[in-house]
Short mmCIF file of C-alpha atoms in Angstrom, two decimals:
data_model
loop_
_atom_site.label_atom_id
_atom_site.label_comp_id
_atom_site.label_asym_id
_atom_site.label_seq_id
_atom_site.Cartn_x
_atom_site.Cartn_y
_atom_site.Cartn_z
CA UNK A 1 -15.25 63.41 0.71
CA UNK A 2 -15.63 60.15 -0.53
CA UNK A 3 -15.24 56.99 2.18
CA UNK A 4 -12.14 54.63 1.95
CA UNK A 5 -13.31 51.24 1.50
CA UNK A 6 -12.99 48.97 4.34
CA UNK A 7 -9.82 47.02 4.55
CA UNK A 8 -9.92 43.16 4.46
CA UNK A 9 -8.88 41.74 7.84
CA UNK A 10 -8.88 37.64 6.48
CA UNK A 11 -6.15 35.75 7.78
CA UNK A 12 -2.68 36.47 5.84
CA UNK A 13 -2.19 33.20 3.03
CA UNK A 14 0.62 31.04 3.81
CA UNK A 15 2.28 29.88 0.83
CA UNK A 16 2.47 26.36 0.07
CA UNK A 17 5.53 24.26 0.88
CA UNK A 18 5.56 22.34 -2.58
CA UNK A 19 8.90 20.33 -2.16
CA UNK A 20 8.07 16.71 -0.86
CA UNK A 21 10.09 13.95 0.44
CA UNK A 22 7.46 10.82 -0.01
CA UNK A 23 9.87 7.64 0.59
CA UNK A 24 8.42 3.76 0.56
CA UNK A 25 10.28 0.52 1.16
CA UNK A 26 9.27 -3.14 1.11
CA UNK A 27 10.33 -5.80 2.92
CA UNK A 28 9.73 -9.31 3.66
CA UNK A 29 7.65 -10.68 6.30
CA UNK A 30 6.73 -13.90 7.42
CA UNK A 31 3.33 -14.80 8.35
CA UNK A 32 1.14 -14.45 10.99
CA UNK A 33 1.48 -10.79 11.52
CA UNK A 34 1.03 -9.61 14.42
CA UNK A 35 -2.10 -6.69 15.60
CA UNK A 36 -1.81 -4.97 18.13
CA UNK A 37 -4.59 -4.40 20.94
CA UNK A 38 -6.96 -1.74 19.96
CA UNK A 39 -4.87 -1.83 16.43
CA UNK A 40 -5.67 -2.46 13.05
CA UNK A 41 -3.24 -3.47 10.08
CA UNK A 42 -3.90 -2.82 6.69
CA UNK A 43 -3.97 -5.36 3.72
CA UNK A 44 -3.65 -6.04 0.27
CA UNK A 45 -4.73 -9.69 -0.96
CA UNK A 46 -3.34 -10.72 -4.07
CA UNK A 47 -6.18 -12.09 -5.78
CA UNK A 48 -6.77 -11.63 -9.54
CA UNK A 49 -10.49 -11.98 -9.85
CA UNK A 50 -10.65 -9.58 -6.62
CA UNK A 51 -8.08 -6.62 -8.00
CA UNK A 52 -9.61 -6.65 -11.51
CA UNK A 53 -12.70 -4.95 -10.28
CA UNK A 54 -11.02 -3.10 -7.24
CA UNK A 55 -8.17 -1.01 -7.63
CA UNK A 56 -7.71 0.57 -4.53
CA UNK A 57 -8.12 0.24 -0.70
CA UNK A 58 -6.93 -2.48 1.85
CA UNK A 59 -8.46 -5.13 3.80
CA UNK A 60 -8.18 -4.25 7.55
CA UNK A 61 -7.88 -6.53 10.36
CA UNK A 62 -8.78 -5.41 13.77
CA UNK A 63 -7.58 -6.10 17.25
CA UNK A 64 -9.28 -6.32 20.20
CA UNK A 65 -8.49 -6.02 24.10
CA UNK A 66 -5.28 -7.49 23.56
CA UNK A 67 -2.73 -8.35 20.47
CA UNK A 68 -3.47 -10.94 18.33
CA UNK A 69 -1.95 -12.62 15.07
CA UNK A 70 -3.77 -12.50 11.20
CA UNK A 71 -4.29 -15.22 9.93
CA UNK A 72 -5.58 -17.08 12.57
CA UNK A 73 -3.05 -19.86 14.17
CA UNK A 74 -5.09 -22.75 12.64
CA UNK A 75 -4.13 -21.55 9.13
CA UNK A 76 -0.73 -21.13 9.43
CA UNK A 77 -0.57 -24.46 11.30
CA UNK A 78 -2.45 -25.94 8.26
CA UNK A 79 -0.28 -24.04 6.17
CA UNK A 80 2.60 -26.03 7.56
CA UNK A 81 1.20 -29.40 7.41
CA UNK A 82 0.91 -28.52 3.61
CA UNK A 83 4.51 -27.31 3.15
CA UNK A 84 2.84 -24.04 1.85
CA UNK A 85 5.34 -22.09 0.34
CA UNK A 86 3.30 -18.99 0.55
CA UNK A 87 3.74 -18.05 4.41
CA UNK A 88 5.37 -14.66 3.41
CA UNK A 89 4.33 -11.13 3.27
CA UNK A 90 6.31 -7.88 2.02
CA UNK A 91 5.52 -4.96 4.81
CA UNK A 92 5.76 -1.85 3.08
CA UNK A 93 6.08 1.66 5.04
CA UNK A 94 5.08 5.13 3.08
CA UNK A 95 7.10 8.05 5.09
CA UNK A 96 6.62 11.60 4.95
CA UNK A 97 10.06 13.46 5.51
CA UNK A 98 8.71 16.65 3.90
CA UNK A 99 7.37 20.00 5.59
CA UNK A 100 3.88 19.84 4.20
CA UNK A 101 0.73 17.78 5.19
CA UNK A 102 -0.68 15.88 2.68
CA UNK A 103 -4.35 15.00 2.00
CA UNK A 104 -4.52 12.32 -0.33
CA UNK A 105 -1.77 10.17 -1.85
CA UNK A 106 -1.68 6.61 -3.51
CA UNK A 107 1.55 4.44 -4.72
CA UNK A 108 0.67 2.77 -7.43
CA UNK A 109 2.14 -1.25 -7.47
CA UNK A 110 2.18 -3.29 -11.00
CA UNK A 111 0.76 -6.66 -10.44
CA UNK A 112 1.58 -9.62 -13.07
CA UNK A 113 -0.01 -13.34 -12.10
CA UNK A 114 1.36 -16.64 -13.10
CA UNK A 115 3.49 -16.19 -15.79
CA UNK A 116 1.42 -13.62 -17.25
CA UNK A 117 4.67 -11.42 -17.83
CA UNK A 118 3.83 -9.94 -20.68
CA UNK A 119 3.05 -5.59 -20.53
CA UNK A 120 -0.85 -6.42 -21.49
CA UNK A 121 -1.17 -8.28 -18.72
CA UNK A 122 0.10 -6.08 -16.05
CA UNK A 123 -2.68 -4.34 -13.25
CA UNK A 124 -2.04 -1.73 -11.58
CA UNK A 125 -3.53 -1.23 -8.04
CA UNK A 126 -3.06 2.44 -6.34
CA UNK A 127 -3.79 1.60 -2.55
CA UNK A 128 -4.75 5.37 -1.11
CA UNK A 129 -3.46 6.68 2.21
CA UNK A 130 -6.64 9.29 2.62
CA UNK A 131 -3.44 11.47 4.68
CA UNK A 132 0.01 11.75 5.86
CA UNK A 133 1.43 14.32 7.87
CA UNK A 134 4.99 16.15 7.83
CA UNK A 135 7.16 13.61 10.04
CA UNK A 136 4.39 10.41 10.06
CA UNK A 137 4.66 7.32 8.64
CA UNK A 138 1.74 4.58 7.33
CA UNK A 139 2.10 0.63 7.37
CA UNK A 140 0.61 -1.67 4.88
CA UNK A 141 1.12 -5.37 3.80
CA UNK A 142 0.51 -7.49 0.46
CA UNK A 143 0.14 -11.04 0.80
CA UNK A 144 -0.69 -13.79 -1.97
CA UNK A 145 -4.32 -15.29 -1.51
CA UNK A 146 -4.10 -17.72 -4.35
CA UNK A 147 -2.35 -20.56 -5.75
CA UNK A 148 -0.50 -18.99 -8.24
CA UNK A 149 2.80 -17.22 -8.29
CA UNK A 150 2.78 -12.89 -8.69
CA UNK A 151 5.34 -10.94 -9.63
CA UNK A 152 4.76 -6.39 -7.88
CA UNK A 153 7.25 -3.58 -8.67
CA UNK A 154 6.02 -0.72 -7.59
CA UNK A 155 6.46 2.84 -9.69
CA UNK A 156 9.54 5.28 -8.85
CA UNK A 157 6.10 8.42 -8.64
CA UNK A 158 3.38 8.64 -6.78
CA UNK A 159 0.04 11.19 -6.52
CA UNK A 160 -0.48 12.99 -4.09
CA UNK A 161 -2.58 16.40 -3.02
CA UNK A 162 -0.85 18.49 -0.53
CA UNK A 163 -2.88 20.14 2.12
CA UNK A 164 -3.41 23.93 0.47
CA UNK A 165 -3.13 22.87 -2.72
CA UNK A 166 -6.43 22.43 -5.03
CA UNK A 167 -5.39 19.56 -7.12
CA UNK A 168 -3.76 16.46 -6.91
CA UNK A 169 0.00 16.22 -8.74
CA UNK A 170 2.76 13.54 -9.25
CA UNK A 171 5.62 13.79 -7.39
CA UNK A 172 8.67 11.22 -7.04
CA UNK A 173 8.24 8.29 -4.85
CA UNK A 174 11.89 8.09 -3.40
CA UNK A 175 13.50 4.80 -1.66
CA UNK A 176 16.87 4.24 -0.14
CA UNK A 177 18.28 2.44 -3.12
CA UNK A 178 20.05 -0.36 -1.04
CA UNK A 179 19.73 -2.65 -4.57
CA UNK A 180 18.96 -2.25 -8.00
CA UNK A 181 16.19 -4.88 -7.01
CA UNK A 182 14.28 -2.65 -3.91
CA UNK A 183 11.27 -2.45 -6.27
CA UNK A 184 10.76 -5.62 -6.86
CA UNK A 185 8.58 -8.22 -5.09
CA UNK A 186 8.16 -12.02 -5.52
CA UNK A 187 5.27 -13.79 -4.04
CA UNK A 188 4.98 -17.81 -3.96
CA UNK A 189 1.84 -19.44 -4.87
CA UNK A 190 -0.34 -20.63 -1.27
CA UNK A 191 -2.55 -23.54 -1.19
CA UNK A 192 -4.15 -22.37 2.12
CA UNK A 193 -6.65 -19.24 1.26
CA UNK A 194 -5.85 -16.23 4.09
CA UNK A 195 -8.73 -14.08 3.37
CA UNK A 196 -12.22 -16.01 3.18
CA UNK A 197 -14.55 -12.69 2.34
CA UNK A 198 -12.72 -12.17 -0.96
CA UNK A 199 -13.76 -14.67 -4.11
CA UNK A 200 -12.48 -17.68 -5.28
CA UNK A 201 -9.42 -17.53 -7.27
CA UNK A 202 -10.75 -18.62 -10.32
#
C-alpha cells in the first residue's frame, strides 16, 4: 500500500480586505508651527528648482527635550517687519478609516508657479507615507519657500499597496466635500526663505 502524502500544516491564508477608505483634507495654517518634544513634523517646500528634480518625500524638522516652533522665531519676526504675505501653511491629514493595513501609499498634489497656469506647466509631486494602519492617521504640511505665488489641487485617487497584496493599485482618495473648492490651495509669494538647505529659487 502506497503512503498518503503528508498534509500541509502552513498557516490558513486570510483573504485580503480590498475595500479602502483613504480620506485627506487641507487646511490653513499660520506659521510657526509648532513640534512637539521628541516630535518631528513633516514638510513640503514649495520650491520650483527643488521639486523639478525631487518628486517625492518631505523635509522633517525635529524636536528636542521640549516643543519648539519651525521656522525659527527670528524669521517670522523678520517676516513681519517685511509685511510678508507668505506666513501661511495648509496642514494636510491622510486618514485610514478602512479595515486593512497599508504598506505604501502617496497622494499625488499638482503644483503650478507664478502664473504658469497653463496644463504644460503643471508638476506633480507624490509625497509617500511608507505606511498607514486601519484606524491611524499621518500629518504633513506645504509651505511656499519662494517669492512667487503657487497655485496645488490635489487628485480625487491615490496609490496605494495594501499589506497582503503584491502590487500597488489606485484607489479613490475621498474628502468630506465641505466645498466645491476643498482641493484647492493658494499660496502667497514670501520674501523671507524658511528652508535654507534647499536651493535658491532661481
Amino acid at each position: 500500500m502506497r503512503a498518503k502524502p503528508p498534509v500541509a500544516r502552513g498557516h490558513p491564508k486570510i483573504p485580503v480586505d480590498q475595500t479602502t477608505a483613504i480620506f485627506m483634507e487641507c487646511d490653513m495654517v499660520p506659521l510657526p508651527l509648532v513640534v512637539p518634544a521628541g516630535g518631528t513634523i513633516r514638510v513640503i517646500p514649495l520650491n520650483h528648482k527643488q521639486l523639478k528634480s525631487q518628486h517625492w518625500g518631505f523635509f522633517g524638522v525635529h524636536g528636542g527635550v521640549k516643543d519648539v516652533t519651525w521656522p525659527d522665531r527670528a524669521f517670522v519676526t523678520r517676516s513681519a517687519q517685511l509685511h510678508n504675505q507668505g506666513l501661511w501653511a495648509y496642514k494636510c491629514r491622510v486618514s485610514n478609516h478602512g479595515r486593512t493595513n497599508l504598506i505604501y501609499l502617496d497622494v499625488p498634489i499638482d503644483l503650478w508657479f507664478g502664473n504658469q497656469g497653463r496644463e504644460q506647466n503643471r508638476l506633480r509631486y507624490a509625497p509617500v507615507i511608507s505606511a498607514l494602519d486601519s484606524g491611524r492617521e499621518f500629518d504633513f504640511y506645504l509651505v511656499n519657500d519662494c517669492n512667487t505665488s503657487v497655485a496645488a489641487i490635489w487628485q480625487d485617487n491615490a496609490r496605494v499597496q495594501l499589506l497582503g497584496e503584491p502590487t500597488q493599485r489606485d484607489i479613490p482618495l475621498r474628502r468630506t466635500y465641505r466645498s466645491p473648492a476643498d482641493q484647492v490651495m493658494i499660496f502667497f509669494p514670501t520674501t523671507v526663505r524658511w528652508v535654507k538647505q534647499y536651493p535658491e529659487c532661481e
